[in-house]
Short mmCIF file of C-alpha atoms and ligand atoms in Angstrom, two decimals:
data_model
loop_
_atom_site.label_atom_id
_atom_site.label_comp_id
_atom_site.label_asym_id
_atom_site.label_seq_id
_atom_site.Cartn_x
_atom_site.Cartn_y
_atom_site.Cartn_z
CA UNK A 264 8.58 22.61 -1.64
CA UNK A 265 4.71 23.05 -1.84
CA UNK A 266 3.43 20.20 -4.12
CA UNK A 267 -0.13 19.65 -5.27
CA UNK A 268 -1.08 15.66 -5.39
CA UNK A 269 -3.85 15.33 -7.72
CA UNK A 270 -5.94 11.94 -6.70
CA UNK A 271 -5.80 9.89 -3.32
CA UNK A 272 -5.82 6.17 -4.58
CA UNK A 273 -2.81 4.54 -3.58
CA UNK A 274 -0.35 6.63 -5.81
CA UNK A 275 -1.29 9.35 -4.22
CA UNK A 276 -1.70 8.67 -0.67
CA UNK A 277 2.16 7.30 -1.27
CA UNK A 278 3.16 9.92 -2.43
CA UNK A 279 1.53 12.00 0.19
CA UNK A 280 3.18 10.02 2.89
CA UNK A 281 6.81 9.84 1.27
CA UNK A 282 7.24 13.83 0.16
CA UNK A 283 5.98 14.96 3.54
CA UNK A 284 8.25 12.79 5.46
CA UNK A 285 10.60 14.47 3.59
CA UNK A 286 9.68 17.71 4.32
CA UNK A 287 7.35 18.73 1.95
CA UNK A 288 4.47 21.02 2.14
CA UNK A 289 1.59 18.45 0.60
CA UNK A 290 -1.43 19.37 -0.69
CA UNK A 291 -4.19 16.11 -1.80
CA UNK A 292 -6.93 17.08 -3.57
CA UNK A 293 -9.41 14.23 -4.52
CA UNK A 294 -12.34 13.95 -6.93
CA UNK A 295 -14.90 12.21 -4.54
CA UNK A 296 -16.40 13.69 -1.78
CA UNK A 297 -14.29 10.64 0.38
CA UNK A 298 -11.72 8.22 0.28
CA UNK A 299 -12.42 5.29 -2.30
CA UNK A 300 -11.20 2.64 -0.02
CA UNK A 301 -13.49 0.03 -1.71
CA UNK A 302 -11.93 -2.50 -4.34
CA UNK A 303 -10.61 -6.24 -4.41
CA UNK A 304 -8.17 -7.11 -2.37
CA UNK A 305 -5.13 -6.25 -3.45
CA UNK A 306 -0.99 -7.33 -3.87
CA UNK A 307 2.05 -6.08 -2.66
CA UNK A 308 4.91 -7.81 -4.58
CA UNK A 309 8.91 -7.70 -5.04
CA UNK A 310 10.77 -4.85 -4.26
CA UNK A 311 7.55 -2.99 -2.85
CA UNK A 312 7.31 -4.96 -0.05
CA UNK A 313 10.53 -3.60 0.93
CA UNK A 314 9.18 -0.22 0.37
CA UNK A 315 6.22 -0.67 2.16
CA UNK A 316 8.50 -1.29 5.25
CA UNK A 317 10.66 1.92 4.75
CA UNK A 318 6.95 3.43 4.47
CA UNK A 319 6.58 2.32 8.09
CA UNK A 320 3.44 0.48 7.07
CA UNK A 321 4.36 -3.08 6.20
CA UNK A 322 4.06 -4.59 9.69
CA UNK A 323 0.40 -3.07 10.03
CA UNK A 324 -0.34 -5.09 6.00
CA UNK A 325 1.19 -8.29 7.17
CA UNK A 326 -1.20 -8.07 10.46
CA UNK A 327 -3.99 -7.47 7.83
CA UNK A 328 -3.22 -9.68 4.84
CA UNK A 329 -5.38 -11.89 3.14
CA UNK A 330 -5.91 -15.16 0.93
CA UNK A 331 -8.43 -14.27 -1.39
CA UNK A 332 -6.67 -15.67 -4.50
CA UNK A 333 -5.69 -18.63 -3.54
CA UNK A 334 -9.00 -19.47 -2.79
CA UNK A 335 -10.22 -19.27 -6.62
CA UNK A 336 -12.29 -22.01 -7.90
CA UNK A 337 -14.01 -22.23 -11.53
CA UNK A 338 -17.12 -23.48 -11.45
CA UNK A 339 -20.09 -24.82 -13.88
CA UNK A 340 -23.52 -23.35 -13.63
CA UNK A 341 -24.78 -25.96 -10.89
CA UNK A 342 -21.85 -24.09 -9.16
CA UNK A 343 -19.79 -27.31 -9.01
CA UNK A 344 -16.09 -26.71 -8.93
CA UNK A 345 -14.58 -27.90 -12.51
CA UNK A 346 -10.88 -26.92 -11.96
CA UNK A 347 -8.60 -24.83 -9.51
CA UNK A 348 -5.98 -22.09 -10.57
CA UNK A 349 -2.67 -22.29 -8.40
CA UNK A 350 -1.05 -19.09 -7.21
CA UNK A 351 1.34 -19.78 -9.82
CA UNK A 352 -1.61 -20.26 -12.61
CA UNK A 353 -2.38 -16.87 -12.02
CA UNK A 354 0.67 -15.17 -11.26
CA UNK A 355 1.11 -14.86 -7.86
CA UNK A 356 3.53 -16.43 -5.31
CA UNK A 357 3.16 -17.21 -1.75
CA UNK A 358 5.82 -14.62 -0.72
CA UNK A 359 3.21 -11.50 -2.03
CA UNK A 360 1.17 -9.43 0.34
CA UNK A 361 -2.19 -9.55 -0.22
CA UNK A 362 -4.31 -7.13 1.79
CA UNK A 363 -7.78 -5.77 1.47
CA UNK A 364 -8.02 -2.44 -0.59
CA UNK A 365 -9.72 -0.55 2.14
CA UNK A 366 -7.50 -1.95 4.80
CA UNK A 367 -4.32 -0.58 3.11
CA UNK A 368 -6.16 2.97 2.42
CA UNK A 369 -7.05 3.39 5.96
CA UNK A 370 -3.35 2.12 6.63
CA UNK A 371 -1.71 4.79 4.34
CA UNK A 372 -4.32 7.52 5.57
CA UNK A 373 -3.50 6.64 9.00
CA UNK A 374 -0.13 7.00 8.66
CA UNK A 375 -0.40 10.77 6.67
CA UNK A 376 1.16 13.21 9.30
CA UNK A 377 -1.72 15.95 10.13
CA UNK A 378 -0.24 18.98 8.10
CA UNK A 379 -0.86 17.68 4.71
CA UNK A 380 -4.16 19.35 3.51
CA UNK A 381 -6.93 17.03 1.89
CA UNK A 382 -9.29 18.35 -0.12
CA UNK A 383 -12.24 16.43 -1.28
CA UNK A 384 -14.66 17.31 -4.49
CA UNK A 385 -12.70 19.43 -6.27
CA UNK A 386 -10.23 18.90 -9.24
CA UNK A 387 -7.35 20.55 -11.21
CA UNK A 388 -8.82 22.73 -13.82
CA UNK A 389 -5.98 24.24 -15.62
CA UNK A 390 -2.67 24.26 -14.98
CA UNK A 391 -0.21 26.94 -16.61
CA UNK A 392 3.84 26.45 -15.68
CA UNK A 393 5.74 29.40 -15.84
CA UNK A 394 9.20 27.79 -15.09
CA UNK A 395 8.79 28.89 -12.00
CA UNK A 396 6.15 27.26 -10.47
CA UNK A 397 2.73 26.34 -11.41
CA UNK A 398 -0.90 28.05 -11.30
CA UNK A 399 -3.53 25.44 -11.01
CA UNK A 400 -7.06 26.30 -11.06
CA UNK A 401 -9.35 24.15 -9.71
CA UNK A 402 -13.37 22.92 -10.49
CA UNK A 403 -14.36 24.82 -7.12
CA UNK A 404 -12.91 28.13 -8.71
CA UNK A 405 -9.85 28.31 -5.85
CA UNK A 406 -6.86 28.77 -7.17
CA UNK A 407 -3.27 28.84 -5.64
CA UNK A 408 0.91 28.30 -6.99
CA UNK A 409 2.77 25.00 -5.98
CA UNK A 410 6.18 24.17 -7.08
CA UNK A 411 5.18 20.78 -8.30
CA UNK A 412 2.51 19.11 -8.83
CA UNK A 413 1.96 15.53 -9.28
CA UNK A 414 -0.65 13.52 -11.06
CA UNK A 415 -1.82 10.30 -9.13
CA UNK A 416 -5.80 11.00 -10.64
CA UNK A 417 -5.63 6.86 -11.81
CA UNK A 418 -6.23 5.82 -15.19
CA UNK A 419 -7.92 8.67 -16.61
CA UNK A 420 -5.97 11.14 -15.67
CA UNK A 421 -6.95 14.89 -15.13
CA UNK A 422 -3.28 16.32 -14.98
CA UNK A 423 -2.42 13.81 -18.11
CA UNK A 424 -5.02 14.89 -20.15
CA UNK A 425 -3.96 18.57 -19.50
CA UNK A 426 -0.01 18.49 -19.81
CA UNK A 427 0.30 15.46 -21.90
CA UNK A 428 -3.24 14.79 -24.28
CA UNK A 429 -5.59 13.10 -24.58
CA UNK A 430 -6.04 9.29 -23.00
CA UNK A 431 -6.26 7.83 -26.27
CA UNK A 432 -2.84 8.74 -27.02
CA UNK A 433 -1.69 6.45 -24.83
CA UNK A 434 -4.28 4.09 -23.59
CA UNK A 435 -3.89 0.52 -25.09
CA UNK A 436 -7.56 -1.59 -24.01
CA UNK A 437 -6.91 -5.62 -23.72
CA UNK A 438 -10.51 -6.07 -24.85
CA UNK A 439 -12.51 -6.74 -21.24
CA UNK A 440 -14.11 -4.38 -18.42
CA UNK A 441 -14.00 -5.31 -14.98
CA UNK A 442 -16.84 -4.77 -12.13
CA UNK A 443 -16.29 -5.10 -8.83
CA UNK A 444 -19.54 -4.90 -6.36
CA UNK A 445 -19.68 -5.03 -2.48
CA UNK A 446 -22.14 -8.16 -1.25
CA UNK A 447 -23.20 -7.03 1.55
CA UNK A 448 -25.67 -10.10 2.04
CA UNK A 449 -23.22 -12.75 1.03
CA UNK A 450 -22.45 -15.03 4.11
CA UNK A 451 -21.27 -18.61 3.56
CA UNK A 452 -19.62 -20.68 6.10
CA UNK A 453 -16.68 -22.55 3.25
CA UNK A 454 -14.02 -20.17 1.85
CA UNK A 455 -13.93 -20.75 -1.46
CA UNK A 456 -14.27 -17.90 -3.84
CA UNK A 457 -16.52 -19.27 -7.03
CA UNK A 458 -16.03 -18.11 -10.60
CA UNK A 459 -18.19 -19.08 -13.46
CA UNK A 460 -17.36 -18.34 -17.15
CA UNK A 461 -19.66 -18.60 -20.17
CA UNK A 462 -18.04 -17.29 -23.36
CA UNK A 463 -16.26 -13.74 -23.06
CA UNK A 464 -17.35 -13.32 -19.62
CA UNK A 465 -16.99 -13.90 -16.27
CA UNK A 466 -19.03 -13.73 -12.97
CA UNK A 467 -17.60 -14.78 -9.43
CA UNK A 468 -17.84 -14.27 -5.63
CA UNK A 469 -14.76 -13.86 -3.18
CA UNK A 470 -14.47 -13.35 0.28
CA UNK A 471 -12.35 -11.92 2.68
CA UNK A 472 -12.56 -11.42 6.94
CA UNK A 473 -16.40 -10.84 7.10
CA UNK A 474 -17.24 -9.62 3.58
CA UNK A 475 -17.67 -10.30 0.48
CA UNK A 476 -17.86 -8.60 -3.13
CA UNK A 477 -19.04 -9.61 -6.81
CA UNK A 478 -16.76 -9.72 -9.52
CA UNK A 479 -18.32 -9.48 -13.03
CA UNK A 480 -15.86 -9.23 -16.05
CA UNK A 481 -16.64 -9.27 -20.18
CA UNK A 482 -14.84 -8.98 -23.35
CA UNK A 483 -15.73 -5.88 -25.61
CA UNK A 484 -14.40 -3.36 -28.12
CA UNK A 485 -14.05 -0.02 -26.14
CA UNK A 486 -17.17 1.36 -25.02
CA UNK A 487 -18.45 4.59 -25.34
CA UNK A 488 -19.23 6.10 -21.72
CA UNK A 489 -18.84 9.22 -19.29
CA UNK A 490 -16.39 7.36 -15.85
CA UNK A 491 -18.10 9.49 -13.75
CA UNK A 492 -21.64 8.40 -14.67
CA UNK A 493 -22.33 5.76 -12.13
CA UNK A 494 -25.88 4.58 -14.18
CA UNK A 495 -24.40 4.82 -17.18
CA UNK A 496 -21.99 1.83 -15.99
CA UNK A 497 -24.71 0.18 -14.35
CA UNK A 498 -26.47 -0.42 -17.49
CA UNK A 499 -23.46 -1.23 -19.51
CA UNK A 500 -22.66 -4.12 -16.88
CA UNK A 501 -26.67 -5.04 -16.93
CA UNK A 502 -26.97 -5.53 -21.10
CA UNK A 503 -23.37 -7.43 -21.05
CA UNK A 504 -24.58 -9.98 -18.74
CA UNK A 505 -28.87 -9.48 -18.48
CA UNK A 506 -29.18 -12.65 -21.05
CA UNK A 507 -27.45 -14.82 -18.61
CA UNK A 508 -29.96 -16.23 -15.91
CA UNK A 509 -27.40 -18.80 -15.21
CA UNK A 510 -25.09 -19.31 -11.70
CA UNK A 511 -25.27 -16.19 -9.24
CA UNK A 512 -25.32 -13.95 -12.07
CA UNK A 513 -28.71 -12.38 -11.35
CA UNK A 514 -27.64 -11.76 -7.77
CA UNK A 515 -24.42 -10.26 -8.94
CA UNK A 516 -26.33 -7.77 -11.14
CA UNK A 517 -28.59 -6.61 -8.25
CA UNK A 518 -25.85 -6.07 -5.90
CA UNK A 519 -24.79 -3.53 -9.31
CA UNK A 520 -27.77 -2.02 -9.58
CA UNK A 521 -27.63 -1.00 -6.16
CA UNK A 522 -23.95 -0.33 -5.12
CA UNK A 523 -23.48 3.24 -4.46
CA UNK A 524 -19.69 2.61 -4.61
CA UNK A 525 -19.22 -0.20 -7.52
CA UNK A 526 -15.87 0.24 -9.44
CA UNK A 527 -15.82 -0.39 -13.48
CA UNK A 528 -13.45 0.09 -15.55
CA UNK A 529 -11.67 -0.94 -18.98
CA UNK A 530 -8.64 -3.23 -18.48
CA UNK A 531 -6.09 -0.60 -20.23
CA UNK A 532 -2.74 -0.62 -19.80
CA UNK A 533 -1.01 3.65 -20.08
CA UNK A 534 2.18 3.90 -22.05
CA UNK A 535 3.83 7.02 -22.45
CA UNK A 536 7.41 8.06 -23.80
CA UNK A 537 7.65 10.34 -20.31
CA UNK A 538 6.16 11.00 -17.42
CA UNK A 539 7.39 14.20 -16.95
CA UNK A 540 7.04 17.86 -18.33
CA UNK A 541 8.33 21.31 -16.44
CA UNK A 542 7.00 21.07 -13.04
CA UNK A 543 4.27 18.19 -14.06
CA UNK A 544 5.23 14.62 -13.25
CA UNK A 545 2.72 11.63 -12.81
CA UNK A 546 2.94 8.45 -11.08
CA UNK A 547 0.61 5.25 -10.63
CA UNK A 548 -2.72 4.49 -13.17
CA UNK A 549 -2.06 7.84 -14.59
CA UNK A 550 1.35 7.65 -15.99
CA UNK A 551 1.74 3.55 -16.57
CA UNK A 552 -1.69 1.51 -15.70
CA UNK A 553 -0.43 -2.33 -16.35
CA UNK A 554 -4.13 -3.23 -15.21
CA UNK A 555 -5.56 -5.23 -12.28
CA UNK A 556 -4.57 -8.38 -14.29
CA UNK A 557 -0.92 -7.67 -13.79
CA UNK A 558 -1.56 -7.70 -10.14
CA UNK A 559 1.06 -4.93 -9.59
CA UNK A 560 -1.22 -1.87 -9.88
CA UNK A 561 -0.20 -0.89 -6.18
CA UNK A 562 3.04 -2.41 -5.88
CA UNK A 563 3.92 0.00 -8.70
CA UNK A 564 2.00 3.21 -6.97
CA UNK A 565 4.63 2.39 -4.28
CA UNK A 566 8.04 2.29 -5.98
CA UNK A 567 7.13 5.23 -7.77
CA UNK A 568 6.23 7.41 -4.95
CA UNK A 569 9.03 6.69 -3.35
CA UNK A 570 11.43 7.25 -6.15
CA UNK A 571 10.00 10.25 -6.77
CA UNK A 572 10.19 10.96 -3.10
CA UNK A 573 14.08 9.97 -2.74
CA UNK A 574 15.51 11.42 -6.44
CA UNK A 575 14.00 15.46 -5.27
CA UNK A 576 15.50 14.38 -1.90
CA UNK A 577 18.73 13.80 -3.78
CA UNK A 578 18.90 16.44 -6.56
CA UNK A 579 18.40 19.26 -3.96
CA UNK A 580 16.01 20.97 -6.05
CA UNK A 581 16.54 20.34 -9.62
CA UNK A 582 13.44 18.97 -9.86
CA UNK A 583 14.02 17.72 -13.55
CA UNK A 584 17.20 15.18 -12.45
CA UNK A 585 15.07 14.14 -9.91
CA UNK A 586 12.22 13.53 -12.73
CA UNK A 587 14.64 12.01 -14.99
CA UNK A 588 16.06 9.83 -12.31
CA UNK A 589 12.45 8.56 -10.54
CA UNK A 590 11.75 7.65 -14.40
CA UNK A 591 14.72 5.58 -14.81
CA UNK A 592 14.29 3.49 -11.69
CA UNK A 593 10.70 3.27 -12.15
CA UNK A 594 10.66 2.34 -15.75
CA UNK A 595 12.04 -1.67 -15.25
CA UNK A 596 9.19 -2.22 -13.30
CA UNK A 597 6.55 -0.98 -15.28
CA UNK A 598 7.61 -3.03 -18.32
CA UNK A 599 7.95 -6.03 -16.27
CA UNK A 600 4.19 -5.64 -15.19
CA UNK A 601 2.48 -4.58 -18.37
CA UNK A 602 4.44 -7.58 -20.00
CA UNK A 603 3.31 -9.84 -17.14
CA UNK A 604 -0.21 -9.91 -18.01
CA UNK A 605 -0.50 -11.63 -21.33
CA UNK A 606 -2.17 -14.87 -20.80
CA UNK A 607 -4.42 -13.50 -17.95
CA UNK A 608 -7.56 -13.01 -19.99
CA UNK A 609 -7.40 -16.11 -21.53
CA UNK A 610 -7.17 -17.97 -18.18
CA UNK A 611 -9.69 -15.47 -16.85
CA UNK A 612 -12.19 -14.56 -19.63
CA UNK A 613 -11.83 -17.37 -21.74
CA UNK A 614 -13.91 -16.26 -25.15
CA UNK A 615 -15.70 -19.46 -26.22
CA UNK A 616 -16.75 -22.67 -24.65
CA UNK A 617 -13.92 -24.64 -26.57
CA UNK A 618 -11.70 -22.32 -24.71
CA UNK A 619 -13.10 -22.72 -20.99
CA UNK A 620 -13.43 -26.13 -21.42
CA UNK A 621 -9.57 -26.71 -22.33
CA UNK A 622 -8.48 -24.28 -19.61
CA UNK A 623 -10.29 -26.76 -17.25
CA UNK A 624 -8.68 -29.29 -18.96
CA UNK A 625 -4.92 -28.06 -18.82
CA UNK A 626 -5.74 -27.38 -15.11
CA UNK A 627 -7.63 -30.42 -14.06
CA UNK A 628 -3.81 -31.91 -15.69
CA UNK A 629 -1.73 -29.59 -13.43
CA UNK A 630 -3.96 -29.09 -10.34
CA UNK A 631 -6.71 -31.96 -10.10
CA UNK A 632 -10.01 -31.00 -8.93
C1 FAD B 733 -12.57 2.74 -6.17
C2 FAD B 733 -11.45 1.97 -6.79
C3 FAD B 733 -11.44 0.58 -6.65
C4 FAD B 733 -10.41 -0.17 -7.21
N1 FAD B 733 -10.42 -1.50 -7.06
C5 FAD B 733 -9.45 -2.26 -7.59
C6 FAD B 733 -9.43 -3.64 -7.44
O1 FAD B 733 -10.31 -4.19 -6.81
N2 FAD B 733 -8.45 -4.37 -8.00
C7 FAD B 733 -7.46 -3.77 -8.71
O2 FAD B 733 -6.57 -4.45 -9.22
N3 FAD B 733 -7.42 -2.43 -8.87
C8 FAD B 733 -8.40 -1.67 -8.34
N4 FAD B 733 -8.38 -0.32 -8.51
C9 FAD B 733 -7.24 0.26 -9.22
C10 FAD B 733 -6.01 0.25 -8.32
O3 FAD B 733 -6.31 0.92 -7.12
C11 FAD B 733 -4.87 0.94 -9.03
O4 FAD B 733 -4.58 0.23 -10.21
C12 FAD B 733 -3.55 0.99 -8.26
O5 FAD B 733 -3.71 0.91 -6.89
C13 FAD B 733 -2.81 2.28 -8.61
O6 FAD B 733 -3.44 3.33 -7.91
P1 FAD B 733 -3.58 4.82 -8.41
O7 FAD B 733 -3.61 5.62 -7.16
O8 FAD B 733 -2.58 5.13 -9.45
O9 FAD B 733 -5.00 4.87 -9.13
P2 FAD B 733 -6.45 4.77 -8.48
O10 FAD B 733 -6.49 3.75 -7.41
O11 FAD B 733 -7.39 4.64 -9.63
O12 FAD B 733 -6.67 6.18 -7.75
C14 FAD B 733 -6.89 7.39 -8.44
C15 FAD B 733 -7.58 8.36 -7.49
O13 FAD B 733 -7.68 9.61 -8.15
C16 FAD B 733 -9.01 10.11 -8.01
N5 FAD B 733 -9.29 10.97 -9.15
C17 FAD B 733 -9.62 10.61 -10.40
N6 FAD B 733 -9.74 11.69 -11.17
C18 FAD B 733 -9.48 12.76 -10.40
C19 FAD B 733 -9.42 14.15 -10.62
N7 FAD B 733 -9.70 14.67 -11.82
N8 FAD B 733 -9.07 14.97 -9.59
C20 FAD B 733 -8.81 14.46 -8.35
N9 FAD B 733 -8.86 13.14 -8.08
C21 FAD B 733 -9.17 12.30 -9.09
C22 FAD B 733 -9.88 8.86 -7.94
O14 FAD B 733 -11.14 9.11 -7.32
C23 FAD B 733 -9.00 7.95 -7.10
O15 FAD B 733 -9.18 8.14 -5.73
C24 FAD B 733 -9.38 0.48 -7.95
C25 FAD B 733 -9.39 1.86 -8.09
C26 FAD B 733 -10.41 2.61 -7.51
C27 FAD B 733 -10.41 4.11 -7.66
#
């Protein structure tokens, strides 16, 4: 079949790599005008690791894996360590994968066979299914028919927001944004990864192989802002944190004044009754975002590619058993990750000093220093 991929994050460089190993013609069209390889390190957990190896890509992430997160330490403004998370305390175990972002998109782009097109800039416009296929029109003005297409365009979704609504219909915020913001200067010789809190916010430093990145988190009531507006995130991360001279935190907000590739975002979670209309299916961010609290973001990008991938394999081109089927198998994970992440801000983003100081507390019980 020809299918359309809209977005190459993980989702849909998965998805890219599972349909055309199955023989389909794939077609990636992606936003940016490159890869977005940047990001945290990230997991690969439970049943995706044995995904990841039917990918024929897990022995290339266990030669590339990391131990950012275990390295965590919370720290007071003199940047003296006050208490230490566990893998546990944050919900990891010893048996995930953790691997740099970019490493695993360079991985999974590496591993794309050379016939699946890639288009870069350009979006789906419009999309009108006839039953019979589907005319997309795209932001360049090209056109062209696919039998599917799938929508793996993140957490604000292009192909959702067309088929399906608008975000807000399904989008359900936990109250915090998230910055992430490459360090390019940051060179220390000890491994820890430092995290200060004052009251609904968070700043910290991590590093992994030879680099290092910023984190910068804060509680707030949905904000009002265009994604796409680099400047206008800037300055929304600036005024959140800009009364704050304390720790690294004017460093941090440097490094985001002048990162031409820093990631923000809301931590939402997508829930929709389907995933699935006509010839329209999503997977990833777009049709279940659990958030990069749950930890699972990309472990879940992977079982649902290759569901997807398998069930059309399977239902020999009833596309909507194969739909129906990727949904059902995909479904017990999602719930199990958007459930997972509960407690997380209130380890992470603890909202008043009573709070931080009794999550050092219950750790400094369970951990010691
Ligand atoms: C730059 C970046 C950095 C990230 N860093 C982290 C991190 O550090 N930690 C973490 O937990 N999670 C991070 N995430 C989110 C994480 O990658 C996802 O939660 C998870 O991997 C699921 O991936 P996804 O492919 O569904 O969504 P995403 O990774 O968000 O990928 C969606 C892709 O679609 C593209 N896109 C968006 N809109 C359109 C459109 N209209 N047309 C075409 N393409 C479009 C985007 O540019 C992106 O490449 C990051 C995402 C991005 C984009």
């Amino acid at each position: 079949m020809d299918i359309l991929i809209s977005g190459a994050g993980m989702a849909g460089l998965s998805a890219a790599l599972d349909l055309s190993a199955r023989g389909h013609r794939v077609t990636l069209v992606e936003r940016a005008s490159h890869f977005r390889v940047n990001g945290s390190p990230i997991d690969i957990r439970g049943d995706a690791i044995g995904i990841a190896e039917r990918m024929g890509v897990l022995e290339r992430i266990r030669e590339q894996r990391v131990d950012t997160t275990e390295l965590i330490q919370f720290v007071d403004a003199d940047g003296e360590t006050v208490a230490r998370p566990t893998l546990a305390d944050v919900g990891d175990s010893p048996d995930d994968l953790e691997i740099a972002r970019e490493d695993l998109a360079h991985i999974l782009i590496d591993a794309l066979p050379s016939d699946v097109e890639i288009r870069f800039r350009d979006s789906v416009d419009s999309l009108v299914d006839d039953g019979g296929g589907v005319d997309v029109g795209f932001a360049s003005g090209h056109s062209a028919r696919f039998d599917l297409v799938v929508g793996a365009d993140g957490q604000h979704s292009a192909v959702r927001g067309l088929v399906f609504g608008p975000e807000g219909d399904f989008a359900r915020p936990l109250g915090f944004y998230v910055a992430l913001t490459d360090l390019p200067g940051e060179v220390r010789p000890e491994r820890m990864n430092p995290m200060y809190n004052f009251p609904g916010h968070l700043a910290g430093i991590a590093r992994y192989k030879d680099r290092a990145f910023g984190v910068l988190m804060f509680r707030s009531d949905p904000l009002d802002y265009d994604h796409h507006d680099l400047d206008a995130q800037r300055k929304l991360i600036v005024e959140a944190f800009a009364d704050t001279p304390a720790w690294k935190v004017p460093q941090l907000l440097d490094a985001v004044r002048v990162d031409p590739e820093l990631y923000f975002d809301s931590a939402s979670q997508i829930h929709m009754p389907t995933w699935h209309r006509g010839r329209v299916v999503l997977v990833g961010d777009a049709a279940h975002c659990a958030t990069g609290l749950s930890g699972r973001g990309t472990s879940l990008a992977f079982t649902g590619a290759y569901f997807l991938a398998e069930e059309l394999d399977r239902a020999d081109g009833d596309h909507v058993a194969a739909f129906e089927r990727y949904e059902a198998r995909q479904r017990p994970y999602v719930e199990f990750a958007q459930h997972s992440v509960g407690a997380g801000a209130e380890l992470v983003v603890p909202a008043t000093w009573e709070a931080i100081a009794a999550r050092n507390e219950r750790l400094r019980a369970a951990n010691g220093v």
